[in-house]
Coordinates of C-alpha atoms and ligand atoms in Angstrom, one line a residue:
M494 CA 0.0 0.0 0.0
T495 CA 1.5 3.4 -0.9
K496 CA 1.3 6.2 1.5
H497 CA -1.2 7.9 -0.8
Q498 CA -3.8 5.1 -0.3
N499 CA -6.4 5.5 2.4
P500 CA -6.6 2.4 4.6
I501 CA -10.4 2.4 4.5
D502 CA -13.0 3.0 1.9
P503 CA -13.7 6.7 2.2
A504 CA -17.3 6.2 1.2
L505 CA -17.7 4.0 4.3
I506 CA -16.1 6.5 6.6
E507 CA -18.3 9.1 5.1
A508 CA -21.4 7.0 5.8
I509 CA -20.4 6.8 9.4
N510 CA -19.0 10.2 10.2
G511 CA -20.3 12.4 7.5
P512 CA -18.4 13.9 4.6
K513 CA -16.3 16.5 6.4
D514 CA -14.8 13.9 8.8
V515 CA -13.4 11.5 6.1
A516 CA -9.9 12.9 6.2
K517 CA -9.8 13.0 10.0
T518 CA -11.1 9.6 10.7
G519 CA -9.8 7.5 7.8
K520 CA -6.4 7.0 9.4
R521 CA -7.8 6.0 12.8
C522 CA -9.6 2.9 11.6
L523 CA -8.5 -0.5 12.8
M524 CA -9.1 -2.3 9.6
N525 CA -6.2 -4.1 8.0
R526 CA -5.6 -4.4 4.3
R527 CA -7.4 -7.7 4.0
Q528 CA -10.4 -6.4 5.7
F529 CA -10.3 -3.4 3.5
L530 CA -10.4 -5.5 0.4
L531 CA -13.4 -7.4 1.7
T532 CA -15.5 -4.3 2.1
S533 CA -16.8 -4.4 -1.4
G534 CA -19.0 -7.4 -0.3
I535 CA -20.9 -8.4 2.8
T536 CA -18.6 -8.3 5.8
T537 CA -18.3 -7.2 9.4
F538 CA -15.3 -5.5 11.0
T539 CA -14.4 -3.0 13.7
V540 CA -13.5 0.6 13.2
M541 CA -12.7 3.5 15.5
V542 CA -15.2 6.2 15.2
A543 CA -15.1 9.8 16.4
L544 CA -18.0 10.4 18.7
K545 CA -18.8 13.9 19.9
A546 CA -19.5 14.2 23.6
G547 CA -20.2 17.9 24.2
P548 CA -17.3 20.0 23.0
A549 CA -14.9 17.1 23.0
S550 CA -14.6 14.1 20.7
A551 CA -13.8 10.6 21.8
Q552 CA -12.7 7.6 19.7
V553 CA -14.8 4.5 20.3
P554 CA -14.6 1.0 18.7
A555 CA -17.7 0.0 16.6
V556 CA -18.8 -3.0 14.7
V557 CA -19.7 -2.1 11.1
S558 CA -21.4 -4.5 8.7
T559 CA -21.8 -3.8 5.0
Y560 CA -24.6 -5.4 2.8
E561 CA -26.1 -5.1 -0.6
R562 CA -27.5 -1.6 -0.8
K563 CA -31.3 -1.1 -0.5
L564 CA -33.3 1.8 -1.7
I565 CA -35.3 3.1 1.3
G566 CA -36.5 6.6 0.4
K567 CA -36.0 9.9 -1.5
L568 CA -34.6 13.1 -0.1
S569 CA -37.3 15.2 -1.8
E570 CA -40.0 13.2 -0.1
L571 CA -38.7 13.5 3.5
K572 CA -40.5 15.9 5.9
E573 CA -38.6 17.2 8.9
D574 CA -39.3 15.2 12.1
E575 CA -41.6 12.7 10.2
P576 CA -40.0 9.2 10.4
L577 CA -40.4 6.7 7.6
D578 CA -40.3 3.0 8.5
F579 CA -38.4 0.4 6.6
T580 CA -36.7 -3.0 7.2
Y581 CA -33.0 -3.7 7.0
P582 CA -30.9 -5.6 6.4
D583 CA -33.6 -8.2 5.6
E584 CA -37.3 -8.8 6.5
G585 CA -36.5 -10.9 9.6
A586 CA -36.8 -10.4 13.3
Y587 CA -35.6 -7.0 14.7
S588 CA -35.1 -5.6 11.2
E589 CA -37.6 -2.7 11.7
S590 CA -35.9 0.6 11.2
M591 CA -36.7 4.3 10.7
L592 CA -35.4 7.0 8.4
V593 CA -35.7 10.6 9.6
K594 CA -34.7 14.1 8.6
L595 CA -33.8 15.7 12.0
G596 CA -33.4 19.3 10.9
R597 CA -30.1 19.3 12.8
E598 CA -26.7 18.1 11.6
A599 CA -26.0 14.6 12.9
G600 CA -23.2 12.0 13.0
G601 CA -23.5 10.0 9.8
G602 CA -26.1 12.4 8.5
I603 CA -26.6 12.6 4.7
G604 CA -28.2 15.2 2.4
P605 CA -27.4 18.9 2.0
D606 CA -27.8 19.6 5.7
K607 CA -26.2 16.3 6.9
D608 CA -29.4 15.7 9.0
V609 CA -30.9 12.6 7.5
V610 CA -30.2 9.5 9.5
A611 CA -31.6 6.0 10.0
F612 CA -31.7 3.7 13.0
N613 CA -32.9 0.2 14.0
Y614 CA -36.0 0.3 16.2
T615 CA -35.0 -2.4 18.7
C616 CA -33.7 -1.3 22.1
T617 CA -30.2 -2.7 22.7
H618 CA -31.0 -3.5 26.4
Q619 CA -33.6 -6.2 26.2
G620 CA -35.2 -5.7 22.8
G621 CA -37.9 -3.2 23.7
P622 CA -39.8 -1.7 20.7
L623 CA -39.0 2.0 20.0
Q624 CA -41.6 2.5 17.3
G625 CA -43.6 5.7 18.0
T626 CA -41.1 7.1 20.5
Y627 CA -39.3 9.7 18.3
K628 CA -39.2 13.1 20.1
S629 CA -38.6 15.9 17.6
E630 CA -37.7 18.5 20.2
D631 CA -34.7 16.5 21.4
K632 CA -34.0 14.4 18.3
V633 CA -34.1 11.2 20.3
L634 CA -35.8 7.7 20.2
G635 CA -37.2 6.8 23.6
P636 CA -37.9 6.4 26.4
C637 CA -38.0 2.7 25.7
P638 CA -41.4 1.3 27.1
L639 CA -39.6 -1.4 29.0
H640 CA -36.8 0.3 31.1
L641 CA -36.8 3.9 29.8
T642 CA -33.6 4.1 27.8
T643 CA -33.4 7.1 25.4
F644 CA -31.0 7.2 22.4
D645 CA -29.6 10.4 20.9
L646 CA -30.0 10.3 17.1
T647 CA -27.6 13.2 16.5
R648 CA -24.7 11.3 18.0
H649 CA -24.8 7.8 16.4
G650 CA -27.6 6.6 18.7
I651 CA -25.7 6.8 21.9
F652 CA -27.8 6.1 25.0
I653 CA -28.4 9.2 27.2
S654 CA -30.5 7.7 30.0
G655 CA -32.0 4.4 31.1
Q656 CA -30.8 0.8 31.3
A657 CA -29.1 0.1 28.0
Y658 CA -25.3 0.3 27.7
Q659 CA -24.9 0.0 23.9
S660 CA -25.8 2.6 21.3
L661 CA -28.8 2.0 19.0
P662 CA -27.6 0.5 15.7
Q663 CA -27.3 3.1 13.0
V664 CA -28.2 2.2 9.4
L665 CA -25.4 3.5 7.2
L666 CA -26.7 5.6 4.3
E667 CA -25.6 6.7 0.8
V668 CA -27.2 9.3 -1.5
D669 CA -27.4 8.8 -5.3
G670 CA -29.1 11.8 -6.7
D671 CA -32.4 12.0 -4.9
D672 CA -32.3 8.3 -3.8
I673 CA -31.4 7.2 -0.3
Y674 CA -29.8 3.8 0.1
A675 CA -29.1 1.7 3.2
V676 CA -25.7 0.2 2.7
G677 CA -24.7 -1.3 6.1
M678 CA -25.1 -1.2 9.9
F679 CA -23.1 0.6 12.5
G680 CA -23.5 -1.5 15.7
L681 CA -25.0 -4.9 16.4
I682 CA -28.8 -5.4 16.1
Y683 CA -30.4 -6.7 19.3
G684 CA -31.1 -10.5 19.2
R685 CA -28.7 -11.1 16.2
Y686 CA -25.4 -12.8 16.1
D687 CA -23.9 -10.8 13.3
N688 CA -26.8 -8.6 12.1
L689 CA -27.8 -11.2 9.5
K690 CA -28.4 -14.2 11.7
G691 CA -30.9 -14.2 14.6
Ligands
FES1039 S1 -35.5 -3.0 26.8 FE1 -35.3 -0.9 26.4 S2 -34.5 -0.1 28.3 FE2 -34.7 -2.2 28.7

């Protein structure tokens, strides 16, 4: 590998951290060259991701899985704070997910304002359903109906209160013109071994 080559697919880093963080985060990833070569197909690996915590930024390890991309919506049809439901990465258990335009820049956000994000709906604590819990004033999902965990959608789904100790899995997105595609998962879906197998 020459020193001019990025050790990770920039498109993947962009999907996680947003376009402006590609240069900053690309060199911090833990992927080796073999893992890098595998990212064109379905695979799972660990990367270090910059996570903002107030004014500071911390590096945290995260499981990332890439899949065949799936068309889930159109930028022009999204209305601020009105979530659209879809399933990903398949139609199986715990695949229910939501796409939302937050109206506020977010980690992994796409679109002109970097405010369009997508998350799995299943609470990472004990699988509580988070459908219908989006709070537009705080840009969160929750509180979970089982033990009250709330997840911050502007910061990669990090938990901000309650019983869970893992972030809500974020669906990685790409834009192609007006089309929004799901391309992978950032974090492990509750109840699944590797996001594909229950
Ligand atoms: S299942 Fe959601 S907080 Fe326990």
